[in-house]
């Protein structure tokens, strides 16, 4: 077989790959060795901005197959028939660490799915937990700063983390999950994924329901204890990446069942909590899981940078029949995700092959860095015009959302909006086993021992008070582990 010739990026065959052209056997190097410049200059530009959250990630392609009939809720073409299939890309990640951080950190795991459907791309950009630390995107930069590094020491800081959580009790439910064994899943195959937000679906008659998405692992939930996770951080920082790659290469393809929970407008009006509050779940017994499909991951991308680092998921990518909701975090993410991709990958990031939909794209957006899809050719770049036939089809508009008195006033009056404790307490008391409860307490103690300095006592007491409101036993046990008297004596 004829060998391939080394070329410059412009395609000119080049004669030497390792030794620079010099003015004598010992140098100096000649400027005219332009392949040398190209090689060094390109190398200098290999890194793109790291994702500010979810920097460390792993991706795989696969297939989603519709297994449940949910046409009464959605007119999405994907779900129009049991047996329909589409290709998917999934990116799993940790949240707070840098691109080289360890996979077994105690952290939520990102669980982002891109469905390449005949209606365009549908991105379900969730986590491995059904709730989140905050319910308003305005708080997100503050919250994430506390998960990153101290501005002076450049160290992770238990003070920042617990100061923030204790001042933001809405975080408690997510914090409880995080410090349970599920906060350190055994790789990515043995964990559930959740769309987390409330979304909507509408059917052919444009009747809308509110929806939560759950990906239930078919491998079973498997977790690491705190000490196991800590050991793996040193031994194999890429533990989860390795596990996914090796499993798929051995044709042991992981699968998840996609289930939905459905709530009508009427039920939303009567729900005990705000149904659009990202710190709350919908109890399964009231809103049972309905099967929609099965996702199998069966292909590791052949180039990590091209297809995982450049993958851009955005909750704004919905398809006809699946819509958004008033969830304040979701609304914030609709803005923030595409904005982050424009910064990280450029204005034309949807043209990158891994992001490109399988459907044609027609609009009048043009130019910008890396316009690589022909840029609309000679077609008009303005609207209206007399030359092309691109029209905005009203058929695809979302059914109007009624945010009239029932729902809107209900939120205003809903004192349970500030109930940060019932669901966190239910998880601790009713869902966890004795062993999980003991591990959760130990994990809290280990982390809170890191709080130091003049505000230590204040932060600890404030957080113990939140634990107390969720479950008295929890507060007593954590306080005991920290060597603090609980409840504190009244002066
Ligand atoms: P259920 O008893 O019907 O379901 C409990 C759920 O909790 C299951 O989905 C289970 O996942 C999951 N779970 C078990 N251990 C943990 C953990 N350590 N961290 C997070 N999730 C866990 O309960 P309800 O629906 O009445 O909800 C009770 C509590 O369960 C909630 O307050 C919430 O904390 C938690 N939960 C509820 C979910 C929901 O959508 N209703 C979803 C996830 C958690 P699996 O079945 O895969 O084992």
Coordinates of C-alpha atoms and ligand atoms in Angstrom, one line a residue:
X1 CA 0.0 0.0 0.0
X2 CA 1.4 3.4 -0.9
X3 CA 2.3 5.4 2.1
X4 CA 0.7 8.8 2.8
X5 CA 2.9 11.8 2.2
X6 CA 3.4 14.2 5.1
X7 CA 2.0 17.6 4.1
X8 CA 1.5 21.1 5.5
X9 CA -2.0 22.1 6.5
X10 CA -2.3 23.6 3.1
X11 CA -1.5 20.2 1.5
X12 CA 2.0 20.7 0.2
X13 CA 4.1 17.6 0.6
X14 CA 6.9 18.3 3.1
X15 CA 10.3 16.8 3.3
X16 CA 11.3 16.6 7.0
X17 CA 9.2 16.1 10.1
X18 CA 11.7 16.1 13.0
X19 CA 15.0 17.9 12.2
X20 CA 14.7 21.7 11.7
X21 CA 16.5 23.3 8.7
X22 CA 19.6 24.9 10.0
X23 CA 22.5 27.1 8.7
X24 CA 25.0 24.5 9.8
X25 CA 24.8 21.1 11.5
X26 CA 24.6 22.8 14.9
X27 CA 22.2 25.6 14.0
X28 CA 20.9 28.3 14.1
X29 CA 17.5 27.4 12.7
X30 CA 16.3 28.9 9.5
X31 CA 13.0 30.9 9.4
X32 CA 12.2 29.4 6.0
X33 CA 11.4 26.0 7.6
X34 CA 7.7 26.9 7.6
X35 CA 6.5 23.4 8.5
X36 CA 8.3 24.0 11.8
X37 CA 6.4 27.2 12.5
X38 CA 3.1 25.6 11.5
X39 CA 3.7 22.7 13.8
X40 CA 4.7 24.8 16.8
X41 CA 2.0 27.4 16.2
X42 CA -0.7 24.9 15.9
X43 CA 0.5 23.1 19.1
X44 CA 0.3 26.5 20.9
X45 CA -3.4 26.7 20.0
X46 CA -4.5 23.1 20.8
X47 CA -6.5 24.1 23.9
X48 CA -9.8 25.7 23.8
X49 CA -11.5 27.3 26.8
X50 CA -12.3 24.6 29.3
X51 CA -16.0 24.3 30.2
X52 CA -16.4 26.4 33.4
X53 CA -18.5 23.5 34.8
X54 CA -18.5 19.9 33.6
X55 CA -14.9 20.2 32.3
X56 CA -14.0 16.6 32.9
X57 CA -16.1 14.4 30.7
X58 CA -16.5 11.2 28.8
X59 CA -18.6 10.5 25.7
X60 CA -20.2 7.7 23.8
X61 CA -22.6 7.3 20.9
X62 CA -25.5 4.9 20.9
X63 CA -29.1 4.2 20.0
X64 CA -32.3 5.2 21.5
X65 CA -35.3 3.0 20.8
X66 CA -38.9 3.9 21.6
X67 CA -40.4 1.1 23.7
X68 CA -43.5 2.8 25.2
X69 CA -46.4 4.6 23.6
X70 CA -46.5 8.1 24.8
X71 CA -48.2 9.6 21.8
X72 CA -51.1 10.8 24.0
X73 CA -48.6 13.2 25.6
X74 CA -46.3 14.2 22.7
X75 CA -46.4 14.7 18.9
X76 CA -42.6 14.4 18.7
X77 CA -41.9 12.4 15.6
X78 CA -39.3 10.3 17.5
X79 CA -42.1 9.0 19.8
X80 CA -44.7 8.6 17.1
X81 CA -44.3 4.8 16.9
X82 CA -42.9 2.1 19.3
X83 CA -39.8 0.8 17.6
X84 CA -38.6 4.2 16.3
X85 CA -34.9 4.6 16.7
X86 CA -32.4 7.5 16.6
X87 CA -28.7 7.9 17.2
X88 CA -27.6 9.6 20.4
X89 CA -24.5 11.1 21.9
X90 CA -24.1 11.1 25.7
X91 CA -21.5 13.0 27.6
X92 CA -21.0 12.1 31.3
X93 CA -19.0 14.4 33.5
X94 CA -18.2 15.7 36.9
X95 CA -19.1 19.3 37.6
X96 CA -16.7 21.2 39.8
X97 CA -13.3 19.9 38.9
X98 CA -10.9 20.9 36.1
X99 CA -10.4 18.9 32.9
X100 CA -7.8 16.8 34.5
X101 CA -9.6 16.2 37.8
X102 CA -10.4 12.8 39.3
X103 CA -13.5 10.9 38.1
X104 CA -14.5 9.7 41.6
X105 CA -14.8 13.1 43.3
X106 CA -17.9 13.6 45.4
X107 CA -19.8 15.7 42.9
X108 CA -23.0 15.4 40.8
X109 CA -22.4 13.8 37.5
X110 CA -23.5 15.4 34.3
X111 CA -25.7 13.2 32.1
X112 CA -26.2 15.1 28.8
X113 CA -27.9 13.4 25.9
X114 CA -28.2 14.6 22.3
X115 CA -30.9 12.8 20.3
X116 CA -30.3 13.3 16.6
X117 CA -34.0 13.2 15.5
X118 CA -35.7 13.8 12.2
X119 CA -37.3 16.9 14.0
X120 CA -33.8 18.3 14.7
X121 CA -31.6 17.8 17.7
X122 CA -33.2 17.3 21.1
X123 CA -30.8 17.8 24.0
X124 CA -31.7 16.5 27.4
X125 CA -28.9 18.1 29.5
X126 CA -29.3 16.7 32.9
X127 CA -27.4 15.2 35.9
X128 CA -27.4 12.0 37.8
X129 CA -29.6 13.6 40.5
X130 CA -33.3 14.7 40.1
X131 CA -32.8 18.0 41.9
X132 CA -30.2 20.8 42.1
X133 CA -28.6 23.0 44.8
X134 CA -30.4 26.2 43.7
X135 CA -33.6 27.0 41.9
X136 CA -32.7 30.3 40.3
X137 CA -30.0 30.7 37.7
X138 CA -29.0 34.1 39.1
X139 CA -27.4 32.3 42.0
X140 CA -25.3 29.9 39.7
X141 CA -22.0 31.9 39.5
X142 CA -22.0 32.4 43.2
X143 CA -22.7 28.8 43.9
X144 CA -20.1 27.5 41.4
X145 CA -17.4 29.9 42.8
X146 CA -17.8 28.0 46.1
X147 CA -17.1 24.7 44.4
X148 CA -14.0 25.9 42.7
X149 CA -10.9 27.4 44.3
X150 CA -10.3 30.0 47.0
X151 CA -9.3 33.3 45.4
X152 CA -6.2 33.6 47.6
X153 CA -5.0 30.1 48.3
X154 CA -6.1 28.6 45.0
X155 CA -7.3 25.6 47.1
X156 CA -10.7 24.0 47.3
X157 CA -12.3 25.3 50.5
X158 CA -14.7 23.6 52.8
X159 CA -15.3 27.0 54.3
X160 CA -16.6 28.4 51.1
X161 CA -18.7 25.4 50.3
X162 CA -20.4 25.1 53.7
X163 CA -20.7 28.8 54.2
X164 CA -22.7 29.0 51.0
X165 CA -24.8 25.9 51.6
X166 CA -25.6 26.9 55.1
X167 CA -26.7 30.3 53.9
X168 CA -28.7 28.8 51.1
X169 CA -31.0 26.1 52.7
X170 CA -32.6 25.4 49.3
X171 CA -29.5 23.4 48.6
X172 CA -30.2 20.8 51.4
X173 CA -32.0 18.2 49.3
X174 CA -29.2 18.1 46.7
X175 CA -26.6 18.2 49.5
X176 CA -28.2 15.2 51.1
X177 CA -28.0 13.2 47.8
X178 CA -24.5 14.4 47.3
X179 CA -23.2 13.1 50.6
X180 CA -25.1 9.8 50.3
X181 CA -23.4 7.0 48.5
X182 CA -25.0 8.2 45.3
X183 CA -22.6 11.2 45.5
X184 CA -19.8 8.8 44.4
X185 CA -21.2 6.5 41.8
X186 CA -19.2 3.5 40.6
X187 CA -18.4 5.0 37.2
X188 CA -21.0 6.2 34.8
X189 CA -22.8 2.9 33.9
X190 CA -24.3 2.3 37.3
X191 CA -26.1 5.5 37.9
X192 CA -29.4 7.0 36.9
X193 CA -29.8 10.2 34.8
X194 CA -32.5 12.8 35.2
X195 CA -33.6 15.7 33.0
X196 CA -34.1 17.2 36.5
X197 CA -36.1 20.2 35.3
X198 CA -39.8 20.2 34.7
X199 CA -40.4 20.2 30.9
X200 CA -43.6 20.0 28.9
X201 CA -45.0 17.8 26.2
X202 CA -47.8 18.5 23.8
X203 CA -49.7 16.2 21.6
X204 CA -51.3 16.5 18.2
X205 CA -54.3 18.3 19.7
X206 CA -51.8 20.7 21.3
X207 CA -52.8 19.5 24.8
X208 CA -50.0 20.2 27.1
X209 CA -48.7 18.3 30.2
X210 CA -45.7 18.9 32.4
X211 CA -43.0 16.2 32.3
X212 CA -40.0 15.0 34.2
X213 CA -37.5 12.7 32.5
X214 CA -35.7 9.8 34.3
X215 CA -33.0 7.5 32.8
X216 CA -33.0 4.5 35.0
X217 CA -29.8 2.5 34.8
X218 CA -30.4 -1.1 33.6
X219 CA -27.1 -2.2 35.2
X220 CA -28.4 -1.4 38.6
X221 CA -27.2 1.4 40.9
X222 CA -23.7 0.8 42.2
X223 CA -21.8 3.3 44.4
X224 CA -18.5 3.7 46.0
X225 CA -18.0 4.5 49.7
X226 CA -16.3 7.8 50.6
X227 CA -13.0 6.0 51.4
X228 CA -13.1 3.9 48.2
X229 CA -13.7 7.0 46.1
X230 CA -10.9 8.8 47.8
X231 CA -8.5 5.9 47.1
X232 CA -9.4 5.8 43.5
X233 CA -8.8 9.5 43.1
X234 CA -5.1 8.8 43.5
X235 CA -4.9 5.3 42.0
X236 CA -6.9 5.9 38.8
X237 CA -8.2 9.5 38.3
X238 CA -9.7 8.4 35.0
X239 CA -11.7 5.5 36.6
X240 CA -15.1 6.3 35.0
X241 CA -13.7 7.1 31.6
X242 CA -11.7 3.8 31.6
X243 CA -14.7 1.8 32.8
X244 CA -17.0 3.2 30.0
X245 CA -14.4 2.7 27.2
X246 CA -13.5 -0.8 28.3
X247 CA -17.0 -1.9 28.8
X248 CA -18.1 -0.7 25.3
X249 CA -15.0 -2.1 23.7
X250 CA -15.8 -5.5 25.2
X251 CA -19.3 -5.1 23.7
X252 CA -20.8 -4.9 27.1
X253 CA -23.1 -2.1 26.1
X254 CA -24.7 -0.1 29.0
X255 CA -28.4 0.6 28.8
X256 CA -30.8 3.0 30.5
X257 CA -34.6 3.0 30.4
X258 CA -36.1 6.4 29.7
X259 CA -39.2 7.0 31.9
X260 CA -41.4 10.1 32.2
X261 CA -43.5 11.4 35.0
X262 CA -46.6 13.4 33.8
X263 CA -48.5 16.2 35.6
X264 CA -51.5 18.0 34.2
X265 CA -52.1 21.7 34.7
X266 CA -54.8 20.9 37.1
X267 CA -52.5 18.7 39.2
X268 CA -49.8 21.4 39.0
X269 CA -52.2 23.8 40.6
X270 CA -52.8 21.5 43.5
X271 CA -49.3 20.2 43.9
X272 CA -48.0 20.6 47.5
X273 CA -44.8 22.3 46.2
X274 CA -44.0 24.5 43.2
X275 CA -43.9 21.9 40.3
X276 CA -41.3 24.0 38.6
X277 CA -38.9 24.2 41.6
X278 CA -35.7 22.4 40.7
X279 CA -35.0 21.5 44.3
X280 CA -38.0 19.3 44.5
X281 CA -39.0 15.9 43.0
X282 CA -42.5 14.7 42.2
X283 CA -43.2 11.7 44.4
X284 CA -43.4 8.5 42.4
X285 CA -46.6 7.2 44.1
X286 CA -48.5 10.3 42.9
X287 CA -46.7 10.6 39.6
X288 CA -45.7 7.1 38.5
X289 CA -42.9 6.5 36.0
X290 CA -44.1 5.7 32.5
X291 CA -41.8 3.9 30.1
X292 CA -40.8 5.7 26.9
X293 CA -37.7 4.0 25.6
X294 CA -34.3 2.4 26.0
X295 CA -30.9 4.0 25.4
X296 CA -27.9 1.8 24.6
X297 CA -24.4 3.1 24.4
X298 CA -22.4 1.1 21.9
X299 CA -19.7 3.3 20.3
X300 CA -16.7 5.2 21.7
X301 CA -16.1 8.3 19.5
X302 CA -13.0 7.8 17.4
X303 CA -11.7 11.2 18.2
X304 CA -12.2 12.6 21.7
X305 CA -11.6 16.3 20.9
X306 CA -13.7 16.3 17.7
X307 CA -16.7 14.5 19.1
X308 CA -16.7 15.0 22.9
X309 CA -14.7 18.2 23.7
X310 CA -16.5 19.9 20.8
X311 CA -19.9 18.5 21.6
X312 CA -22.3 21.3 22.6
X313 CA -25.5 20.4 24.5
X314 CA -28.1 23.0 25.2
X315 CA -31.5 22.7 26.9
X316 CA -32.8 25.2 24.3
X317 CA -32.6 22.4 21.8
X318 CA -36.0 20.9 22.0
X319 CA -38.2 19.4 19.3
X320 CA -41.7 19.8 18.2
X321 CA -43.9 18.1 20.9
X322 CA -41.4 18.6 23.7
X323 CA -41.2 22.0 25.3
X324 CA -39.9 24.1 28.2
X325 CA -41.5 25.2 31.4
X326 CA -41.4 28.2 33.7
X327 CA -38.7 26.5 35.9
X328 CA -36.4 29.5 36.7
X329 CA -33.2 27.4 36.4
X330 CA -34.2 26.0 33.1
X331 CA -35.0 29.5 31.8
X332 CA -31.5 30.6 32.8
X333 CA -29.9 27.6 31.2
X334 CA -31.7 28.3 27.9
X335 CA -29.6 31.5 27.8
X336 CA -26.4 30.3 29.4
X337 CA -25.6 27.1 27.5
X338 CA -25.6 28.4 23.9
X339 CA -23.8 31.4 25.2
X340 CA -21.1 29.2 26.7
X341 CA -20.7 27.3 23.5
X342 CA -20.4 30.5 21.5
X343 CA -17.6 31.5 23.8
X344 CA -15.9 28.1 23.8
X345 CA -16.4 27.0 20.2
X346 CA -17.5 30.1 18.3
X347 CA -20.8 31.4 16.8
X348 CA -21.0 28.6 14.3
X349 CA -20.7 25.8 16.9
X350 CA -23.8 24.0 15.6
X351 CA -21.9 23.5 12.3
X352 CA -19.3 21.3 13.9
X353 CA -20.1 17.7 12.6
X354 CA -20.9 16.3 16.1
X355 CA -23.4 19.0 16.7
X356 CA -24.9 19.2 13.2
X357 CA -28.5 18.0 13.1
X358 CA -29.4 15.2 10.6
X359 CA -32.1 17.6 9.3
X360 CA -31.4 20.5 6.9
X361 CA -30.8 23.9 8.5
X362 CA -32.4 27.0 6.8
X363 CA -32.1 30.5 8.1
X364 CA -30.5 33.8 7.3
X365 CA -27.7 33.6 9.9
X366 CA -24.3 34.1 8.2
X367 CA -20.6 34.6 8.6
X368 CA -18.7 34.5 11.9
X369 CA -15.5 32.5 12.7
X370 CA -15.4 29.1 11.1
X371 CA -18.5 29.2 8.9
X372 CA -17.7 25.8 7.4
X373 CA -21.0 24.7 5.9
X374 CA -21.0 26.8 2.8
X375 CA -22.4 29.7 4.7
X376 CA -25.7 29.7 2.7
X377 CA -23.9 30.1 -0.7
X378 CA -25.4 32.7 -2.9
X379 CA -28.8 32.6 -1.2
X380 CA -30.1 35.8 0.4
X381 CA -28.9 36.6 3.9
X382 CA -31.9 38.8 4.9
X383 CA -35.6 38.3 5.4
X384 CA -38.1 39.1 4.0
X385 CA -36.7 38.7 0.5
X386 CA -38.1 37.9 -3.0
X387 CA -35.7 35.0 -3.7
X388 CA -35.8 32.1 -1.2
X389 CA -38.8 30.2 0.1
X390 CA -37.8 30.0 3.8
X391 CA -40.9 30.6 5.9
X392 CA -41.6 30.4 9.6
X393 CA -44.1 27.7 9.8
X394 CA -46.8 28.6 12.5
X395 CA -47.5 24.9 12.7
X396 CA -44.5 24.5 15.0
X397 CA -45.4 27.2 17.5
X398 CA -45.7 26.1 21.1
X399 CA -49.1 25.9 22.5
X400 CA -49.6 29.1 24.6
X401 CA -48.8 28.7 28.2
X402 CA -51.4 29.8 30.6
X403 CA -49.7 31.5 33.4
X404 CA -52.9 33.0 34.7
X405 CA -54.1 33.3 38.2
X406 CA -54.2 29.7 39.2
X407 CA -50.6 28.8 38.7
X408 CA -48.9 32.2 39.1
X409 CA -50.8 33.2 42.3
X410 CA -50.4 29.7 43.7
X411 CA -46.6 30.1 43.6
X412 CA -46.9 33.5 45.3
X413 CA -49.0 32.2 48.1
X414 CA -47.3 28.8 48.4
X415 CA -45.5 28.8 51.8
X416 CA -44.1 25.4 50.8
X417 CA -41.8 27.1 48.3
X418 CA -39.6 27.6 51.3
X419 CA -39.9 24.0 52.5
X420 CA -36.3 22.9 52.0
X421 CA -36.6 20.1 54.5
X422 CA -39.5 17.6 53.9
X423 CA -38.0 15.9 50.8
X424 CA -34.5 15.9 52.1
X425 CA -35.8 14.4 55.4
X426 CA -37.8 11.8 53.5
X427 CA -34.8 10.7 51.6
X428 CA -32.8 10.3 54.7
X429 CA -35.5 8.6 56.8
X430 CA -37.5 6.6 54.3
X431 CA -35.3 5.9 51.3
X432 CA -31.8 5.3 52.7
X433 CA -30.9 2.0 54.3
X434 CA -29.2 2.0 57.8
X435 CA -25.9 1.5 56.1
X436 CA -26.5 4.4 53.7
X437 CA -27.5 6.7 56.6
X438 CA -24.4 5.8 58.5
X439 CA -22.2 6.5 55.4
X440 CA -24.0 9.8 54.7
X441 CA -23.4 10.9 58.3
X442 CA -19.7 9.9 58.0
X443 CA -19.4 11.7 54.7
X444 CA -20.9 14.9 56.2
X445 CA -18.5 14.7 59.2
X446 CA -15.5 14.2 57.0
X447 CA -16.3 17.1 54.8
X448 CA -17.4 19.5 57.6
X449 CA -14.2 18.8 59.6
X450 CA -12.5 20.8 56.9
X451 CA -14.2 24.0 58.0
X452 CA -11.7 26.2 59.9
X453 CA -11.2 29.8 61.0
X454 CA -13.1 32.3 63.0
X455 CA -16.5 31.6 61.3
X456 CA -16.2 27.8 61.9
X457 CA -18.7 27.5 64.7
X458 CA -21.2 29.9 63.1
X459 CA -21.2 27.9 59.8
X460 CA -21.4 24.5 61.6
X461 CA -24.4 25.6 63.8
X462 CA -26.2 27.1 60.8
X463 CA -25.8 23.9 58.8
X464 CA -26.7 21.6 61.7
X465 CA -29.9 23.6 62.1
X466 CA -30.8 22.8 58.5
X467 CA -30.1 19.1 59.2
X468 CA -32.2 19.3 62.3
X469 CA -35.2 20.7 60.4
X470 CA -34.9 17.8 57.9
X471 CA -34.2 15.1 60.5
X472 CA -33.3 15.5 64.2
X473 CA -31.3 12.3 64.4
X474 CA -29.2 13.4 61.4
X475 CA -28.2 16.7 63.2
X476 CA -27.4 14.9 66.4
X477 CA -25.2 12.3 64.7
X478 CA -23.3 14.8 62.6
X479 CA -22.8 17.1 65.6
X480 CA -21.5 14.1 67.6
X481 CA -19.0 13.3 64.8
X482 CA -17.8 16.9 64.9
X483 CA -17.6 17.0 68.7
X484 CA -20.3 19.7 69.0
X485 CA -23.1 19.8 71.5
X486 CA -26.5 19.5 69.8
X487 CA -28.9 21.1 70.2
X488 CA -26.7 24.1 71.3
X489 CA -27.6 25.3 74.8
X490 CA -29.8 28.4 74.8
X491 CA -28.3 31.4 76.5
Ligands
LIG1 P1 -39.7 6.4 46.1 O1 -39.5 5.5 47.3 O2 -40.8 6.1 45.2 O3 -38.3 6.5 45.3 C1 -37.1 6.7 45.9 C2 -36.2 7.1 44.8 O4 -35.0 7.5 45.4 C3 -35.8 6.1 43.8 O5 -36.0 6.7 42.5 C4 -34.4 5.7 44.0 O6 -33.7 5.4 42.8 C5 -33.9 7.0 44.6 N1 -32.8 6.9 45.6 C6 -32.5 5.9 46.4 N2 -31.4 6.3 47.2 C7 -31.1 7.5 46.8 C8 -30.1 8.4 47.1 N3 -29.2 8.2 48.1 N4 -30.0 9.6 46.5 C9 -30.9 9.9 45.6 N5 -31.9 9.1 45.2 C10 -32.0 7.9 45.8 O7 -39.7 7.9 46.7 P2 -40.5 9.2 46.4 O8 -40.8 9.4 45.0 O9 -41.6 9.3 47.3 O10 -39.4 10.2 46.9 C11 -38.8 10.1 48.2 C12 -37.4 10.7 48.1 O11 -36.6 9.9 47.1 C13 -37.4 12.1 47.5 O12 -37.6 13.1 48.5 C14 -36.0 12.2 46.9 O13 -35.1 12.6 47.8 C15 -35.7 10.8 46.4 N6 -35.9 10.6 45.0 C16 -37.1 10.8 44.4 C17 -37.2 10.8 43.1 C18 -38.5 11.1 42.4 O14 -38.5 11.5 41.2 N7 -39.6 10.9 43.0 C19 -36.1 10.5 42.2 C20 -34.9 10.2 42.9 C21 -34.8 10.3 44.3 P3 -33.7 3.9 42.2 O15 -35.1 3.5 42.1 O16 -33.0 4.0 40.9 O17 -33.0 3.1 43.3

